[in-house]
Coordinates of C-alpha atoms and ligand atoms in Angstrom, one line a residue:
M12 CA 0.0 0.0 0.0
N13 CA 1.3 3.4 -0.9
A14 CA -0.3 6.6 0.3
T15 CA 0.9 10.0 -0.4
T16 CA -0.7 12.4 2.1
S17 CA -0.8 16.2 1.8
A18 CA 0.9 18.6 4.1
T19 CA -1.1 17.9 7.2
P20 CA 1.2 18.3 10.2
T21 CA 1.3 14.7 11.1
T22 CA 0.7 15.0 14.8
L23 CA -2.6 16.8 14.0
P24 CA -5.9 15.1 13.6
S25 CA -6.1 14.0 10.0
G26 CA -7.9 10.8 9.3
A27 CA -10.6 8.7 10.6
D28 CA -12.0 8.5 14.1
F29 CA -10.4 6.0 16.5
G30 CA -14.1 4.9 17.0
S31 CA -13.9 3.0 13.7
L32 CA -11.4 0.6 15.1
P33 CA -12.1 -2.6 17.1
L34 CA -11.0 -1.0 20.4
S35 CA -12.8 -1.2 23.8
P36 CA -14.8 1.7 25.1
A37 CA -12.3 2.2 27.9
V38 CA -9.4 2.5 25.4
L39 CA -11.4 4.9 23.3
A40 CA -12.2 7.0 26.3
N41 CA -8.6 7.1 27.3
L42 CA -7.5 8.2 23.8
Q43 CA -10.0 11.0 24.0
Q44 CA -8.6 12.0 27.4
L45 CA -5.2 12.1 25.9
G46 CA -6.5 14.5 23.2
Y47 CA -6.1 11.9 20.4
E48 CA -9.2 12.8 18.5
R49 CA -8.4 11.4 15.1
M50 CA -5.8 9.1 13.8
T51 CA -2.7 10.4 12.2
P52 CA -2.2 9.1 8.6
I53 CA 0.2 6.3 9.6
Q54 CA -2.2 5.2 12.4
A55 CA -5.1 5.2 10.0
A56 CA -3.1 3.1 7.5
S57 CA -1.6 0.6 10.0
L58 CA -4.0 0.2 12.9
P59 CA -6.7 -1.7 11.0
L60 CA -4.1 -4.2 9.7
A61 CA -2.2 -4.6 13.0
L62 CA -5.3 -4.9 15.1
A63 CA -6.4 -7.7 12.7
G64 CA -3.2 -9.6 13.7
K65 CA -1.1 -9.0 10.6
D66 CA 2.6 -8.6 10.5
L67 CA 3.4 -5.1 9.4
I68 CA 6.2 -3.0 8.0
A69 CA 5.3 0.6 8.4
Q70 CA 7.3 3.7 7.4
A71 CA 6.5 7.3 8.2
K72 CA 8.5 10.2 9.3
T73 CA 9.5 11.2 12.8
G74 CA 6.6 12.7 14.8
S75 CA 3.9 11.0 12.8
G76 CA 2.5 8.9 15.7
K77 CA 4.1 5.6 15.1
T78 CA 4.3 4.7 18.7
A79 CA 0.5 4.5 19.1
A80 CA 0.4 2.6 15.8
F81 CA 2.2 -0.3 17.5
A82 CA 1.3 0.3 21.1
L83 CA -2.5 -0.1 20.6
P84 CA -2.1 -3.5 18.9
L85 CA 0.3 -4.8 21.4
L86 CA -2.0 -3.8 24.2
A87 CA -4.9 -5.5 22.4
N88 CA -2.9 -8.7 22.4
L89 CA -2.2 -8.5 26.1
N90 CA -3.8 -10.5 28.9
P91 CA -3.2 -8.4 32.0
R92 CA -4.0 -11.4 34.3
R93 CA -1.2 -13.4 32.8
F94 CA 2.1 -12.4 34.6
A95 CA 4.6 -12.9 31.8
V96 CA 6.3 -10.8 29.2
Q97 CA 3.9 -10.8 26.3
A98 CA 5.2 -7.9 24.3
L99 CA 8.8 -6.8 23.5
V100 CA 9.7 -3.5 21.8
L101 CA 13.2 -3.1 20.6
C102 CA 14.6 0.5 20.3
P103 CA 18.0 1.8 19.2
T104 CA 18.8 4.0 22.2
R105 CA 17.9 4.4 25.8
E106 CA 16.2 7.7 25.3
L107 CA 14.0 6.4 22.6
A108 CA 13.1 3.4 24.8
E109 CA 12.2 5.8 27.5
Q110 CA 10.0 7.9 25.2
V111 CA 8.3 4.7 23.9
T112 CA 7.8 3.5 27.5
Q113 CA 6.1 6.7 28.5
E114 CA 3.8 6.7 25.5
I115 CA 2.8 3.1 26.1
R116 CA 2.1 3.9 29.8
R117 CA -0.2 6.7 28.7
L118 CA -2.0 4.5 26.3
A119 CA -2.2 1.6 28.8
R120 CA -4.0 3.7 31.4
A121 CA -7.3 2.3 30.3
E122 CA -6.4 -1.0 31.8
D123 CA -5.3 -1.5 35.4
N124 CA -2.0 -2.8 36.5
I125 CA -0.2 -3.3 33.2
K126 CA 3.5 -3.4 34.1
I127 CA 6.0 -2.0 31.6
L128 CA 9.7 -2.3 32.1
T129 CA 12.5 -0.4 30.3
L130 CA 15.7 -2.5 29.9
C131 CA 18.7 -0.6 28.5
G132 CA 22.4 -0.6 29.0
G133 CA 24.3 2.1 30.8
T134 CA 23.0 1.0 34.2
T135 CA 23.7 -2.1 36.3
M136 CA 21.6 -5.2 35.6
R137 CA 20.7 -6.1 39.1
P138 CA 17.8 -3.7 39.7
Q139 CA 16.5 -4.7 36.3
T140 CA 16.7 -8.3 37.2
A141 CA 14.8 -7.6 40.4
S142 CA 12.1 -5.8 38.5
L143 CA 11.9 -8.7 36.0
A144 CA 11.4 -11.1 38.9
H145 CA 8.4 -9.1 40.0
G146 CA 6.8 -9.7 36.6
A147 CA 6.2 -7.5 33.7
H148 CA 3.8 -7.6 30.8
I149 CA 5.7 -5.4 28.4
V150 CA 9.4 -4.9 28.0
V151 CA 10.9 -2.0 26.1
G152 CA 14.7 -2.0 25.5
T153 CA 17.8 -1.9 23.5
P154 CA 18.9 -5.1 21.7
G155 CA 22.2 -5.5 23.6
R156 CA 20.7 -5.3 27.0
I157 CA 17.8 -7.6 26.1
L158 CA 20.3 -10.2 24.9
D159 CA 22.2 -9.9 28.2
H160 CA 19.1 -10.7 30.1
L161 CA 18.2 -13.5 27.8
S162 CA 21.6 -15.1 28.1
K163 CA 21.4 -14.8 31.9
Q164 CA 17.9 -16.2 31.8
T165 CA 16.6 -13.3 33.8
L166 CA 14.2 -12.6 30.9
S167 CA 12.0 -15.2 29.2
L168 CA 10.2 -14.6 26.0
E169 CA 8.2 -17.8 26.0
A170 CA 4.9 -16.1 26.5
L171 CA 5.6 -13.4 23.9
N172 CA 2.8 -12.6 21.4
T173 CA 3.9 -9.3 20.0
L174 CA 7.4 -8.3 18.9
V175 CA 8.0 -4.7 17.8
L176 CA 11.1 -3.3 16.1
D177 CA 10.9 0.5 16.4
E178 CA 13.3 2.8 14.4
A179 CA 14.5 -0.3 12.5
D180 CA 16.5 1.8 10.1
R181 CA 18.4 3.4 13.0
M182 CA 19.0 0.0 14.7
L183 CA 20.6 -1.2 11.5
D184 CA 22.7 2.0 11.2
M185 CA 24.0 1.2 14.7
G186 CA 24.9 -2.3 13.8
F187 CA 22.2 -4.2 15.7
A188 CA 21.2 -6.5 12.9
E189 CA 22.7 -9.7 14.4
D190 CA 21.7 -8.8 18.0
I191 CA 18.1 -8.4 16.7
A192 CA 18.3 -11.7 14.9
E193 CA 19.5 -13.4 18.1
V194 CA 16.6 -11.9 20.1
V195 CA 14.1 -13.0 17.4
R196 CA 15.5 -16.6 17.6
Q197 CA 14.4 -16.6 21.2
C198 CA 10.8 -15.5 20.5
P199 CA 8.0 -18.0 19.9
A200 CA 7.4 -18.6 16.1
Q201 CA 3.7 -17.9 16.7
R202 CA 3.6 -14.2 17.2
Q203 CA 2.8 -10.9 15.6
T204 CA 5.8 -8.8 14.4
L205 CA 5.5 -5.1 13.8
L206 CA 8.4 -3.2 12.2
F207 CA 8.5 0.6 12.2
S208 CA 11.0 2.8 10.5
A209 CA 11.4 6.5 9.5
T210 CA 13.1 5.7 6.3
Y211 CA 13.0 2.6 4.1
P212 CA 16.5 1.5 3.1
E213 CA 17.1 -1.9 1.5
G214 CA 18.5 -3.2 4.7
V215 CA 15.2 -2.9 6.4
T216 CA 13.5 -5.1 3.8
K217 CA 16.2 -7.7 4.2
L218 CA 15.9 -7.6 8.0
A219 CA 12.1 -8.0 7.7
S220 CA 12.3 -10.9 5.2
R221 CA 14.3 -12.8 7.8
F222 CA 11.6 -13.2 10.3
M223 CA 8.3 -11.7 9.3
R224 CA 5.4 -13.6 7.9
N225 CA 3.8 -12.2 4.8
P226 CA 4.1 -8.6 6.2
Q227 CA 1.8 -5.9 5.0
E228 CA 3.5 -2.8 3.9
V229 CA 2.4 0.7 4.8
K230 CA 4.4 3.6 3.6
L231 CA 3.7 7.2 3.9
T232 CA 6.1 9.3 1.9
E233 CA 5.0 12.8 2.6
R234 CA 5.4 15.9 0.6
H235 CA 5.3 19.2 2.3
A236 CA 3.3 21.9 0.7
A237 CA 4.9 25.3 0.4
T238 CA 2.2 26.8 2.7
T239 CA 3.2 24.6 5.6
I240 CA 6.9 24.7 5.4
R241 CA 8.5 27.6 3.7
Q242 CA 11.7 26.4 2.0
R243 CA 14.4 28.7 0.9
F244 CA 17.7 27.8 -0.8
I245 CA 20.5 30.2 -0.4
E246 CA 23.6 30.1 -2.6
V247 CA 26.8 30.3 -0.7
K248 CA 30.5 29.9 -1.5
E249 CA 32.1 27.1 0.5
N250 CA 33.9 29.7 2.7
E251 CA 30.6 31.5 3.5
R252 CA 28.7 28.4 4.6
L253 CA 29.2 28.4 8.3
H254 CA 28.9 32.2 8.6
A255 CA 25.6 32.1 6.7
V256 CA 24.0 30.1 9.5
G257 CA 24.5 33.0 11.9
L258 CA 23.1 35.4 9.3
L259 CA 20.0 33.3 8.9
L260 CA 19.5 33.1 12.7
A261 CA 19.9 36.8 13.2
H262 CA 17.5 37.6 10.3
Y263 CA 14.7 35.2 10.9
R264 CA 15.1 34.8 14.7
P265 CA 13.6 31.4 15.2
V266 CA 13.4 30.3 18.8
S267 CA 14.4 26.7 18.1
T268 CA 16.5 25.6 15.2
L269 CA 17.8 22.2 14.2
A270 CA 20.9 22.5 12.0
F271 CA 21.9 19.5 10.0
C272 CA 25.5 18.9 8.8
N273 CA 26.7 15.9 6.8
T274 CA 29.7 15.2 9.0
K275 CA 30.6 15.3 12.7
Q276 CA 33.5 17.5 11.9
Q277 CA 31.3 20.1 10.3
C278 CA 29.0 20.0 13.4
R279 CA 31.9 20.7 15.6
E280 CA 33.1 23.6 13.5
L281 CA 29.6 25.1 13.2
V282 CA 29.0 25.0 17.0
A283 CA 32.3 26.7 17.6
V284 CA 31.5 29.5 15.1
L285 CA 28.0 30.0 16.5
Q286 CA 29.1 30.1 20.0
A287 CA 31.8 32.6 19.2
Q288 CA 29.1 34.8 17.7
G289 CA 27.2 34.6 20.9
F290 CA 24.5 32.2 20.0
V291 CA 23.5 29.4 22.4
A292 CA 24.2 26.4 20.2
L293 CA 24.9 22.8 21.3
E294 CA 26.0 19.8 19.4
L295 CA 24.3 16.4 19.5
H296 CA 26.6 13.6 18.5
G297 CA 27.0 9.9 19.1
D298 CA 30.1 10.2 21.2
L299 CA 28.3 12.1 24.0
D300 CA 27.8 10.0 27.1
Q301 CA 24.2 9.5 28.2
R302 CA 24.2 12.2 30.8
D303 CA 25.6 14.9 28.5
R304 CA 23.2 13.8 25.8
D305 CA 20.2 14.1 28.1
Q306 CA 21.4 17.6 29.1
V307 CA 21.7 18.7 25.5
L308 CA 18.2 17.4 24.7
V309 CA 16.6 18.9 27.8
Q310 CA 18.1 22.3 27.1
F311 CA 16.9 22.3 23.5
A312 CA 13.4 21.0 24.3
N313 CA 12.9 23.6 27.1
R314 CA 13.9 26.4 24.9
S315 CA 17.1 27.4 26.6
C316 CA 19.2 26.5 23.6
S317 CA 18.6 28.2 20.2
V318 CA 20.3 25.8 17.9
L319 CA 20.9 22.1 18.0
V320 CA 23.5 21.0 15.6
A321 CA 23.5 17.4 14.5
T322 CA 24.1 14.8 11.8
D323 CA 21.2 12.8 10.4
V324 CA 22.1 9.7 12.5
A325 CA 22.3 11.7 15.7
A326 CA 19.0 13.4 15.2
R327 CA 17.0 10.4 14.0
G328 CA 14.0 9.5 16.1
L329 CA 14.1 12.5 18.3
D330 CA 10.6 13.7 19.1
I331 CA 11.2 17.5 19.2
A332 CA 8.2 19.7 19.2
Q333 CA 8.2 23.4 18.6
L334 CA 10.8 23.6 16.0
E335 CA 10.6 26.9 14.1
A336 CA 13.4 26.2 11.6
V337 CA 15.5 23.6 10.1
I338 CA 18.8 24.6 8.4
N339 CA 20.5 22.3 6.0
V340 CA 24.0 23.5 6.5
D341 CA 25.1 20.9 4.0
I342 CA 22.9 19.6 1.3
T343 CA 22.5 15.8 1.7
P344 CA 23.1 13.6 -1.3
D345 CA 20.0 11.7 -0.5
A346 CA 16.8 13.6 -1.5
E347 CA 14.7 11.4 0.8
V348 CA 16.8 12.4 3.7
H349 CA 16.3 16.1 2.7
T350 CA 12.6 15.6 2.8
H351 CA 12.9 14.1 6.3
R352 CA 15.1 16.9 7.6
V353 CA 12.7 19.5 6.3
G354 CA 9.7 17.6 7.7
R355 CA 11.0 18.3 11.2
T356 CA 9.8 21.8 11.2
G357 CA 6.3 23.1 10.5
R358 CA 4.8 21.0 13.2
T359 CA 4.1 23.8 15.6
G360 CA 3.7 27.5 15.8
Q361 CA 0.9 29.1 14.0
D362 CA 1.2 32.0 11.5
S363 CA -1.3 34.7 11.0
Q364 CA -3.6 32.5 8.8
G365 CA -3.7 30.0 11.6
E366 CA -1.6 27.6 9.6
R367 CA 1.1 25.6 11.2
S368 CA 4.3 26.8 9.7
G369 CA 8.0 26.5 9.9
W370 CA 11.1 27.5 7.9
A371 CA 13.5 25.2 6.1
F372 CA 16.7 26.8 4.8
S373 CA 19.3 25.1 2.7
L374 CA 22.8 26.4 2.0
A375 CA 23.9 25.3 -1.4
S376 CA 27.2 25.9 -3.2
L377 CA 27.7 25.4 -7.0
D378 CA 29.0 22.0 -6.3
D379 CA 25.6 21.1 -4.6
M380 CA 23.5 21.9 -7.6
E381 CA 23.2 18.3 -8.7
R382 CA 21.9 17.4 -5.3
V383 CA 19.4 20.3 -5.4
A384 CA 18.2 19.1 -8.7
R385 CA 17.5 15.7 -7.2
I386 CA 15.6 17.3 -4.4
D387 CA 13.5 19.3 -6.8
T388 CA 12.6 16.2 -8.7
M389 CA 11.7 14.3 -5.5
Q390 CA 9.6 17.2 -4.2
G391 CA 8.0 17.9 -7.6
S392 CA 8.6 21.6 -7.5
D393 CA 11.3 24.1 -8.2
S394 CA 13.4 25.3 -5.3
V395 CA 13.0 28.9 -4.2
W396 CA 16.1 30.9 -3.9
Q397 CA 17.1 33.9 -1.8
P398 CA 20.3 35.9 -2.1
L399 CA 22.6 35.8 0.9
A400 CA 22.9 39.6 0.8
D401 CA 19.2 39.8 1.7
L402 CA 19.9 38.5 5.2
T403 CA 20.3 41.8 7.0
G404 CA 19.0 40.9 10.4
A405 CA 22.4 41.0 12.0
T406 CA 23.2 44.5 10.8
D407 CA 19.7 46.1 11.2
A408 CA 19.9 49.0 13.6
G409 CA 18.8 48.2 17.1
S410 CA 18.8 44.4 16.5
E411 CA 19.3 42.5 19.7
P412 CA 21.4 39.3 19.6
L413 CA 19.2 36.2 19.3
R414 CA 18.9 34.7 22.8
P415 CA 16.8 31.7 23.9
P416 CA 13.9 32.8 26.1
M417 CA 14.6 30.3 28.9
V418 CA 17.6 29.3 31.0
T419 CA 18.1 25.8 32.5
L420 CA 18.8 25.3 36.2
Q421 CA 20.1 21.9 37.2
I422 CA 19.0 20.6 40.6
L423 CA 21.3 17.8 41.8
G424 CA 18.7 15.1 42.7
G425 CA 16.1 13.4 40.6
R426 CA 13.9 10.3 40.6
K427 CA 16.3 8.5 43.0
E428 CA 15.4 11.2 45.5
K429 CA 11.8 10.9 44.6
I430 CA 11.6 14.5 43.3
R431 CA 8.6 15.2 41.1
P432 CA 7.9 18.1 38.8
G433 CA 5.2 19.4 41.2
D434 CA 7.7 19.6 44.0
V435 CA 10.0 21.9 42.1
L436 CA 7.1 24.0 40.7
G437 CA 5.7 24.3 44.3
A438 CA 9.1 25.3 45.7
L439 CA 9.5 28.0 43.0
T440 CA 6.0 29.4 43.2
K441 CA 4.5 28.8 46.6
D442 CA 7.8 29.0 48.7
L443 CA 10.0 31.3 46.6
G444 CA 7.3 33.6 45.2
F445 CA 7.9 33.2 41.4
D446 CA 5.0 33.3 39.0
A447 CA 4.1 30.0 37.4
A448 CA 4.2 31.7 34.0
Q449 CA 7.9 32.3 34.5
I450 CA 8.6 28.6 34.9
G451 CA 9.0 26.4 31.9
K452 CA 9.5 22.7 31.4
I453 CA 10.6 20.6 34.4
S454 CA 12.3 17.3 33.5
V455 CA 13.1 14.8 36.2
N456 CA 15.9 12.4 35.3
E457 CA 17.4 9.7 37.4
F458 CA 19.9 11.8 39.3
S459 CA 19.1 15.4 38.2
T460 CA 16.2 17.6 37.7
Y461 CA 16.2 20.3 35.0
V462 CA 13.9 23.3 35.3
A463 CA 13.6 26.0 32.7
V464 CA 13.0 29.5 33.9
D465 CA 12.6 32.8 32.2
R466 CA 15.9 34.3 31.4
D467 CA 15.0 37.4 33.4
I468 CA 14.6 35.6 36.7
A469 CA 17.4 33.0 36.2
A470 CA 19.9 34.5 38.6
Q471 CA 17.3 35.2 41.2
A472 CA 15.8 31.7 40.9
L473 CA 19.2 30.1 41.2
Q474 CA 20.0 32.0 44.3
R475 CA 16.7 31.4 46.0
L476 CA 16.6 27.8 45.2
N477 CA 20.1 27.2 46.6
A478 CA 19.0 29.0 49.8
G479 CA 15.6 27.3 49.9
R480 CA 14.2 23.8 50.0
V481 CA 12.7 21.3 47.7
K482 CA 10.6 18.5 49.3
G483 CA 11.7 19.8 52.7
K484 CA 15.4 19.3 51.8
S485 CA 18.0 21.8 50.9
V486 CA 19.3 21.3 47.3
K487 CA 22.3 22.1 45.2
V488 CA 21.4 24.0 42.1
R489 CA 23.6 25.3 39.2
L490 CA 23.1 27.1 35.9
L491 CA 23.6 24.9 32.9
Ligands
LIG521 P1 7.0 8.8 15.8 O1 7.3 7.6 16.6 O2 6.4 8.6 14.5 O3 8.2 9.8 15.7 P2 5.4 9.5 18.2 O4 4.7 8.2 18.3 O5 6.6 9.8 19.1 O6 5.9 9.7 16.6 O7 4.3 10.7 18.3 C1 4.6 12.1 18.2 C2 3.7 12.9 19.1 O8 2.4 12.9 18.6 C3 3.6 12.3 20.5 O9 3.7 13.4 21.4 C4 2.2 11.7 20.6 O10 1.7 11.7 21.9 C5 1.4 12.5 19.6 N1 0.3 11.8 18.9 C6 0.4 10.5 18.4 N2 -0.8 10.2 17.8 C7 -1.6 11.2 18.0 C8 -3.0 11.4 17.7 N3 -3.7 10.5 17.0 N4 -3.6 12.6 18.0 C9 -2.8 13.5 18.7 N5 -1.5 13.4 19.1 C10 -0.9 12.2 18.7
LIG522 MG1 9.0 6.7 17.2

């Protein structure tokens, strides 16, 4: 099946009502509570097949609602009274596994007492083993750690009825093919297998053919209409490329920008240039340890970092809302990848016509023109060009430097200390007298809590929090 949808922002209601699916009234009520009024295109295309028990290969871009497209079928296959692992979701990274776990938790609220466990590397096995011993219905994890538990026999997949491979393309990129095959060998032959991917390289078909039974294929290759995402190409000489990024930022002043480079080296150089120009820019790359990676993502998501610079591999699968702009610092040789990059923006923020909109800028040198031609062909329209000299934002009289609206404070202490977002909000508003409107996103990680506050109150909030208490205890706080 091939469907080409129009430019509907994919997290927005688009297709049929969930009521048309064979779901229980409790599940439907919960979906309504979550604000899921209509299915996204990938959900509308895959849920009827998956709920009918078919194996499925589904491809749709990041942010299109793939998690619910496999979570609802795996929950439908579940018997909550049976205390055994009945569903396994394999994900490429810990943070994706955690995102998926959270989403399944929300979707599982309709049913009492469904236990979901996240099993990833980077932490010791013992607490995971203890949790497994207590029984879990659903396990979400990375292939390596799942294999560790299988070989130690602390995890059994004998009762499994649903296997999900999420972000299959990325798992292949990360070299997980053989680990996945080994996990599959330990699953019962009689099961439903669901494979989800943002792109559809040949490797995914090969992987699927190894262990899926007559899989149905659902592909949503989207085109973005010019009204949703305004794309501009800017011709640059090679030695103007990095400088042009700062000009774009100063001119268009997007609050959150994702900048794609083709290489890690280019990412590093761009971040250095931007930081030297006074922008708050951070790099997301594979060599970061988990804690640094979490910190980068938290700061970007809570709007205290203007620009996140990444390669395609590093950015794959991130669910980042509120992206005003994407900048293709380098043009990718793969037109499909370009469409993906560009599709990251335009999901939030409304323009004057009430349309959701975003910017996508691409910096192209003469050597890139062949790549641009391929992108034009793929998108079925001619690229729109703008001269570099038109970007005058940086030199306009009275123009302020672009600064993120928020600043992140790190509180040492997190889930381990049983801190919850409400505790921090309470401390800042009730105890310390700040206005709730000045407090942004609060993210509680294992050992740290990150709270975004208005730039104007950052210094004050830091000082008062350090002198005050959270959950009755004094805390150490620092500015990130
Ligand atoms: P993907 O896995 O395709 O990148 P996600 O499953 O992470 O996308 O979903 C992206 C966001 O859209 C999530 O915040 C999710 O809660 C939301 N979402 C998913 N389906 C719907 C829906 N039908 N209606 C409204 N929001 C939805
Ligand atoms: Mg996903």
